[in-house]
Amino acid sequence: MAVRSLKLQIMPNTYTHKIRCIDAIVYDGINLLDLAGPMQAFWTAGTYRPGYQFRVLSADGKPVETQPGIKVAVDGELAQWNKEADLLIPGGMVDQEISAGTFTPLLKEAALRKSDTRIISICSGALILAQAGILDGKQASTHWSRASMAQASYPGVDWEINKLFVQSGNIYTSAGVTAGIDLALHLIESDLGSAVSLKTAQELVVYLRRNGGQAQFSAALSLQAAGQSNIAKLSELILSQPAANWTIEKMAQSSGVSTRTLHRRLKEDIGTTPALFVENLRLDIARSALLKQTSIKQAAHLSGFGHIQNLRRAFQRNFGITPTEYVERFS
């Protein structure tokens, strides 16, 4: 892909940087946006200050078919990867690639490089990295729907499913689909400076910085994935009475299970504790209220937190930002 070069008018060209090569490793069944989203962000940044060169490689050098059925042409085969390039691994239908281990030798070699080159995975691409063993002992993120599989299959990885992206040394992993753009903007800021990342975000009409601790999905939505009707009914009850004193005993009784069973199901199906389960549901209510321009005081009351300070502490603990900052970023 040719990089279009424009003179940057927004600031003097004093930010030192190098041109980074990025080799995207693709396979049949990739999620198209996992590849196109970050690459578009890098390319757009390059129109303000040249910083990236791209190639797309497949195992055999042949085009690959994406999940939507669109075929993607490639520049070469896996054996031609540039050892000085960043590697980008998109997610998608990764199970066959995990079983085959096609990328394992390359990833193991790439992880041992001493330069500042990076390995970047998008969405379920992190599972390919985990299979190669290069995430052992490291923090990583992946798509929420793969959480149970990831934790069971790769217990040596410290999975941070709630985070949009995670850096662990020179390895970067991101959550579902559009989180790849969040990660790309973060890398652009590191490579080319904040002014370029801001202009890139403006051009793409996306947030410059969705908070890294922002949950991938709401607590209520996670219940749909869990598939536990009694837990789902409990969530509906809590959402209807958020200010109630939801002790573990009351929650277990309301869902018709023992306290031990409730603990286990919440841990296995959603990856949380009863206390955090209630807090997350209350945060859902608070976030919804705030985005409807409800005052922070009223949002705290409606969501069951009671006092503004309780709401602020919950926001800082879960999202790393205040309710006011949340409204500024997402409203």
Coordinates of C-alpha atoms in Angstrom, one line a residue:
M1 CA 0.0 0.0 0.0
A2 CA 1.3 3.4 -0.9
V3 CA 1.5 6.0 1.8
R4 CA 0.2 9.4 0.7
S5 CA 2.4 12.2 2.1
L6 CA 1.1 15.6 3.0
K7 CA 2.8 18.5 4.6
L8 CA 1.9 18.7 8.3
Q9 CA 0.6 22.2 9.1
I10 CA -0.6 21.6 12.6
M11 CA 2.9 21.9 14.3
P12 CA 6.6 22.1 13.5
N13 CA 8.2 18.9 12.5
T14 CA 10.3 18.5 15.7
Y15 CA 9.0 15.1 16.9
T16 CA 11.7 12.6 16.1
H17 CA 10.5 9.2 15.0
K18 CA 11.4 6.3 12.7
I19 CA 9.4 4.8 9.9
R20 CA 7.8 1.6 11.3
C21 CA 7.2 -1.4 9.1
I22 CA 4.0 -3.4 9.9
D23 CA 3.5 -6.9 8.6
A24 CA -0.1 -8.0 9.0
I25 CA -0.4 -11.8 9.3
V26 CA -3.7 -13.0 7.8
Y27 CA -5.5 -16.3 7.3
D28 CA -8.9 -17.4 6.0
G29 CA -11.7 -16.3 8.3
I30 CA -10.2 -13.1 9.7
N31 CA -12.5 -10.4 10.9
L32 CA -12.2 -7.8 8.2
L33 CA -12.4 -4.8 10.6
D34 CA -9.7 -6.3 12.8
L35 CA -7.4 -5.8 9.9
A36 CA -8.9 -2.7 8.2
G37 CA -9.6 -0.7 11.3
P38 CA -6.0 -0.4 12.7
M39 CA -4.5 -0.3 9.2
Q40 CA -6.7 2.6 8.3
A41 CA -5.8 4.4 11.5
F42 CA -2.0 3.9 10.8
W43 CA -2.5 5.0 7.2
T44 CA -4.4 8.1 8.1
A45 CA -1.7 9.1 10.6
G46 CA 0.8 8.7 7.8
T47 CA -1.0 11.4 5.8
Y48 CA -0.1 13.9 8.6
R49 CA 3.4 12.6 9.2
P50 CA 4.8 9.7 7.4
G51 CA 5.4 6.9 9.9
Y52 CA 4.3 3.5 8.6
Q53 CA 4.9 1.1 5.8
F54 CA 2.6 -1.9 5.4
R55 CA 2.6 -5.4 4.1
V56 CA 0.0 -8.2 4.3
L57 CA 1.3 -11.8 4.5
S58 CA -0.5 -15.1 4.4
A59 CA 1.0 -18.6 5.1
D60 CA 1.2 -19.5 1.4
G61 CA 1.2 -16.1 -0.2
K62 CA -2.3 -16.5 -1.6
P63 CA -5.3 -14.2 -1.0
V64 CA -7.4 -14.9 2.1
E65 CA -11.2 -14.7 2.5
T66 CA -12.5 -12.7 5.4
Q67 CA -15.6 -13.4 7.5
P68 CA -17.8 -11.2 5.4
G69 CA -16.6 -13.1 2.3
I70 CA -14.5 -10.3 1.0
K71 CA -11.1 -11.5 -0.3
V72 CA -7.9 -9.7 0.7
A73 CA -4.9 -9.7 -1.5
V74 CA -1.5 -10.2 0.1
D75 CA 2.0 -9.0 -0.6
G76 CA 3.8 -12.2 0.1
E77 CA 4.1 -15.4 2.2
L78 CA 4.8 -15.9 5.9
A79 CA 8.4 -16.9 5.2
Q80 CA 9.1 -13.4 3.9
W81 CA 8.2 -11.6 7.1
N82 CA 10.4 -8.6 8.0
K83 CA 12.2 -9.3 11.3
E84 CA 12.4 -5.6 11.9
A85 CA 8.7 -5.1 11.5
D86 CA 5.9 -4.9 13.9
L87 CA 3.5 -7.9 13.6
L88 CA -0.2 -7.4 13.5
I89 CA -2.4 -10.5 14.1
P90 CA -6.2 -9.9 13.5
G91 CA -8.8 -12.1 15.1
G92 CA -11.7 -14.0 13.6
M93 CA -12.0 -17.7 13.0
V94 CA -8.9 -18.5 14.9
D95 CA -9.6 -22.1 16.1
Q96 CA -8.1 -23.7 13.0
E97 CA -5.0 -21.6 13.2
I98 CA -4.6 -22.4 16.8
S99 CA -4.9 -26.2 16.1
A100 CA -2.5 -26.0 13.2
G101 CA 0.1 -23.8 15.0
T102 CA 1.0 -22.2 11.7
F103 CA 2.2 -19.0 13.3
T104 CA 3.8 -20.4 16.4
P105 CA 7.5 -20.6 15.2
L106 CA 7.3 -17.0 13.8
L107 CA 5.7 -15.6 17.0
K108 CA 8.2 -17.4 19.2
E109 CA 11.1 -15.9 17.2
A110 CA 9.5 -12.5 17.1
A111 CA 8.9 -12.4 20.8
L112 CA 12.7 -12.9 21.4
R113 CA 13.7 -9.8 19.4
K114 CA 15.6 -7.3 21.4
S115 CA 14.6 -4.3 19.4
D116 CA 11.6 -2.1 20.0
T117 CA 9.5 -4.0 17.4
R118 CA 6.1 -4.9 18.6
I119 CA 3.6 -7.8 18.4
I120 CA 0.0 -6.5 18.1
S121 CA -3.1 -8.7 18.3
I122 CA -6.6 -7.6 17.7
C123 CA -9.6 -9.3 19.3
S124 CA -9.3 -13.1 19.3
G125 CA -5.9 -12.9 17.7
A126 CA -4.6 -12.9 21.3
L127 CA -5.5 -16.6 21.4
I128 CA -3.0 -17.3 18.6
L129 CA -0.4 -15.6 20.7
A130 CA -1.4 -17.5 23.8
Q131 CA -1.2 -20.8 21.9
A132 CA 2.4 -19.9 20.9
G133 CA 3.2 -19.5 24.6
I134 CA 4.4 -15.9 24.3
L135 CA 1.7 -14.6 26.7
D136 CA 2.6 -16.9 29.6
G137 CA 3.1 -14.8 32.7
K138 CA 1.8 -11.7 30.9
Q139 CA -1.4 -9.6 31.1
A140 CA -3.5 -9.7 28.0
S141 CA -7.0 -8.9 26.7
T142 CA -9.2 -10.5 24.1
H143 CA -12.9 -10.5 22.9
W144 CA -15.3 -11.0 25.8
S145 CA -17.0 -13.9 24.1
R146 CA -13.7 -15.9 24.3
A147 CA -13.2 -15.2 28.0
S148 CA -14.1 -18.6 29.4
M149 CA -12.2 -20.4 26.6
A150 CA -9.1 -18.2 27.1
Q151 CA -9.0 -18.7 30.9
A152 CA -9.6 -22.4 30.7
S153 CA -7.1 -23.1 27.8
Y154 CA -4.4 -20.7 28.8
P155 CA -4.3 -20.4 32.6
G156 CA -0.8 -19.1 32.5
V157 CA -2.0 -15.8 31.0
D158 CA -3.3 -13.0 33.3
W159 CA -6.4 -12.2 31.3
E160 CA -7.7 -8.7 31.6
I161 CA -11.0 -9.1 29.7
N162 CA -12.4 -5.9 31.0
K163 CA -9.7 -3.8 29.3
L164 CA -9.9 -2.4 25.7
F165 CA -6.2 -3.0 25.3
V166 CA -3.2 -4.2 27.3
Q167 CA 0.5 -3.7 26.9
S168 CA 2.9 -6.3 28.3
G169 CA 6.4 -5.5 27.3
N170 CA 6.5 -5.4 23.5
I171 CA 3.3 -7.3 23.1
Y172 CA 0.0 -5.5 22.8
T173 CA -3.4 -7.2 22.9
S174 CA -6.8 -5.7 22.4
A175 CA -10.4 -6.5 22.9
G176 CA -13.2 -6.9 20.4
V177 CA -13.0 -5.4 16.9
T178 CA -13.1 -1.6 17.2
A179 CA -10.8 -1.8 20.2
G180 CA -8.1 -2.4 17.6
I181 CA -8.6 1.2 16.5
D182 CA -8.2 2.4 20.2
L183 CA -5.0 0.5 20.3
A184 CA -3.8 1.9 17.0
L185 CA -4.4 5.4 18.2
H186 CA -2.5 4.7 21.4
L187 CA 0.5 3.5 19.3
I188 CA 0.3 6.4 16.9
E189 CA 0.5 8.8 19.8
S190 CA 3.5 7.0 21.1
D191 CA 5.2 6.9 17.6
L192 CA 4.2 10.3 16.1
G193 CA 3.0 12.4 19.0
S194 CA -0.4 13.5 20.4
A195 CA -1.2 16.1 17.7
V196 CA -1.1 13.4 15.0
S197 CA -3.1 10.9 17.0
L198 CA -5.7 13.6 17.6
K199 CA -5.9 14.6 14.0
T200 CA -6.2 10.9 13.1
A201 CA -9.1 10.4 15.6
Q202 CA -10.9 13.4 14.2
E203 CA -10.5 12.2 10.6
L204 CA -11.9 8.8 11.6
V205 CA -14.6 10.4 13.7
V206 CA -13.8 8.2 16.8
Y207 CA -12.8 9.0 20.3
L208 CA -9.1 9.8 20.7
R209 CA -9.0 7.9 24.0
R210 CA -11.7 5.7 25.2
N211 CA -10.6 4.8 28.7
G212 CA -8.6 1.6 28.8
G213 CA -10.6 0.4 31.8
Q214 CA -13.9 1.0 30.1
A215 CA -15.9 -2.3 30.2
Q216 CA -16.2 -4.0 26.8
F217 CA -19.9 -4.5 27.5
S218 CA -22.4 -3.8 30.2
A219 CA -23.1 -6.2 33.1
A220 CA -26.6 -6.8 31.8
L221 CA -25.4 -7.7 28.4
S222 CA -22.9 -10.2 29.8
L223 CA -25.8 -12.2 31.3
Q224 CA -27.0 -12.9 27.8
A225 CA -23.7 -14.6 27.1
A226 CA -23.8 -16.5 30.4
G227 CA -27.1 -18.1 29.5
Q228 CA -28.1 -18.7 33.2
S229 CA -31.8 -17.8 33.5
N230 CA -31.8 -17.6 37.3
I231 CA -28.8 -15.2 37.2
A232 CA -30.5 -13.2 34.5
K233 CA -33.7 -13.0 36.6
L234 CA -31.6 -11.9 39.5
S235 CA -30.1 -9.1 37.5
E236 CA -33.6 -7.9 36.4
L237 CA -34.5 -7.8 40.1
I238 CA -31.4 -5.9 41.1
L239 CA -31.9 -3.4 38.2
S240 CA -35.5 -2.8 39.4
Q241 CA -34.4 -2.3 43.0
P242 CA -30.8 -1.0 42.8
A243 CA -31.0 0.7 46.2
A244 CA -31.9 -2.5 48.1
N245 CA -29.3 -4.1 50.4
W246 CA -28.2 -6.9 48.1
T247 CA -26.3 -9.2 50.5
I248 CA -25.0 -12.5 49.1
E249 CA -27.7 -14.3 51.1
K250 CA -30.5 -12.2 49.6
M251 CA -29.1 -12.6 46.1
A252 CA -28.9 -16.4 46.5
Q253 CA -32.4 -16.6 47.9
S254 CA -33.8 -14.5 45.1
S255 CA -32.2 -16.6 42.4
G256 CA -33.2 -19.9 44.0
V257 CA -29.6 -21.2 44.6
S258 CA -27.2 -21.6 47.5
T259 CA -24.7 -18.9 48.2
R260 CA -21.9 -21.3 47.2
T261 CA -23.6 -22.0 43.9
L262 CA -24.2 -18.3 43.2
H263 CA -20.5 -17.6 43.8
R264 CA -19.5 -20.3 41.5
R265 CA -21.9 -19.4 38.7
L266 CA -21.0 -15.7 38.7
K267 CA -17.3 -16.6 38.7
E268 CA -17.5 -19.2 35.9
D269 CA -20.0 -17.5 33.7
I270 CA -19.2 -13.8 34.1
G271 CA -15.9 -13.8 35.9
T272 CA -17.0 -11.7 38.8
T273 CA -18.0 -11.8 42.5
P274 CA -21.5 -11.1 43.9
A275 CA -20.4 -7.7 45.2
L276 CA -18.9 -6.6 41.9
F277 CA -21.9 -8.0 40.1
V278 CA -24.2 -5.7 42.0
E279 CA -21.8 -2.8 41.6
N280 CA -21.6 -3.3 37.8
L281 CA -25.4 -3.4 37.5
R282 CA -25.6 -0.1 39.4
L283 CA -22.9 1.3 37.2
D284 CA -25.0 0.4 34.1
I285 CA -27.9 2.4 35.6
A286 CA -25.6 5.3 36.5
R287 CA -24.0 5.4 33.1
S288 CA -27.3 5.4 31.3
A289 CA -28.6 8.2 33.5
L290 CA -25.5 10.3 33.0
L291 CA -25.7 10.0 29.2
K292 CA -29.3 11.2 29.4
Q293 CA -27.9 14.4 31.1
T294 CA -29.1 13.5 34.6
S295 CA -27.1 15.2 37.3
I296 CA -24.4 13.2 39.1
K297 CA -26.4 13.5 42.4
Q298 CA -29.5 12.1 40.8
A299 CA -27.6 9.4 39.0
A300 CA -26.1 8.3 42.3
H301 CA -29.6 8.1 43.8
L302 CA -31.2 6.3 40.8
S303 CA -28.5 3.7 40.6
G304 CA -28.5 2.8 44.3
F305 CA -25.1 4.2 45.2
G306 CA -26.8 6.8 47.4
H307 CA -24.1 9.4 47.7
I308 CA -22.1 11.1 45.0
Q309 CA -18.8 10.0 46.6
N310 CA -19.8 6.3 46.4
L311 CA -20.5 6.8 42.7
R312 CA -17.2 8.6 42.1
R313 CA -15.3 5.8 43.9
A314 CA -17.0 3.2 41.8
F315 CA -16.2 5.0 38.6
Q316 CA -12.6 5.5 39.5
R317 CA -12.3 1.8 40.6
N318 CA -13.8 0.4 37.4
F319 CA -13.1 2.9 34.7
G320 CA -10.2 5.1 36.0
I321 CA -12.2 8.3 35.4
T322 CA -14.8 10.4 37.3
P323 CA -18.5 10.6 36.4
T324 CA -17.8 14.1 35.0
E325 CA -15.0 12.8 32.8
Y326 CA -17.3 10.0 31.6
V327 CA -19.9 12.4 30.5
E328 CA -17.4 14.6 28.7
R329 CA -16.0 11.6 26.8
F330 CA -19.1 9.6 25.9
S331 CA -22.0 12.0 25.8

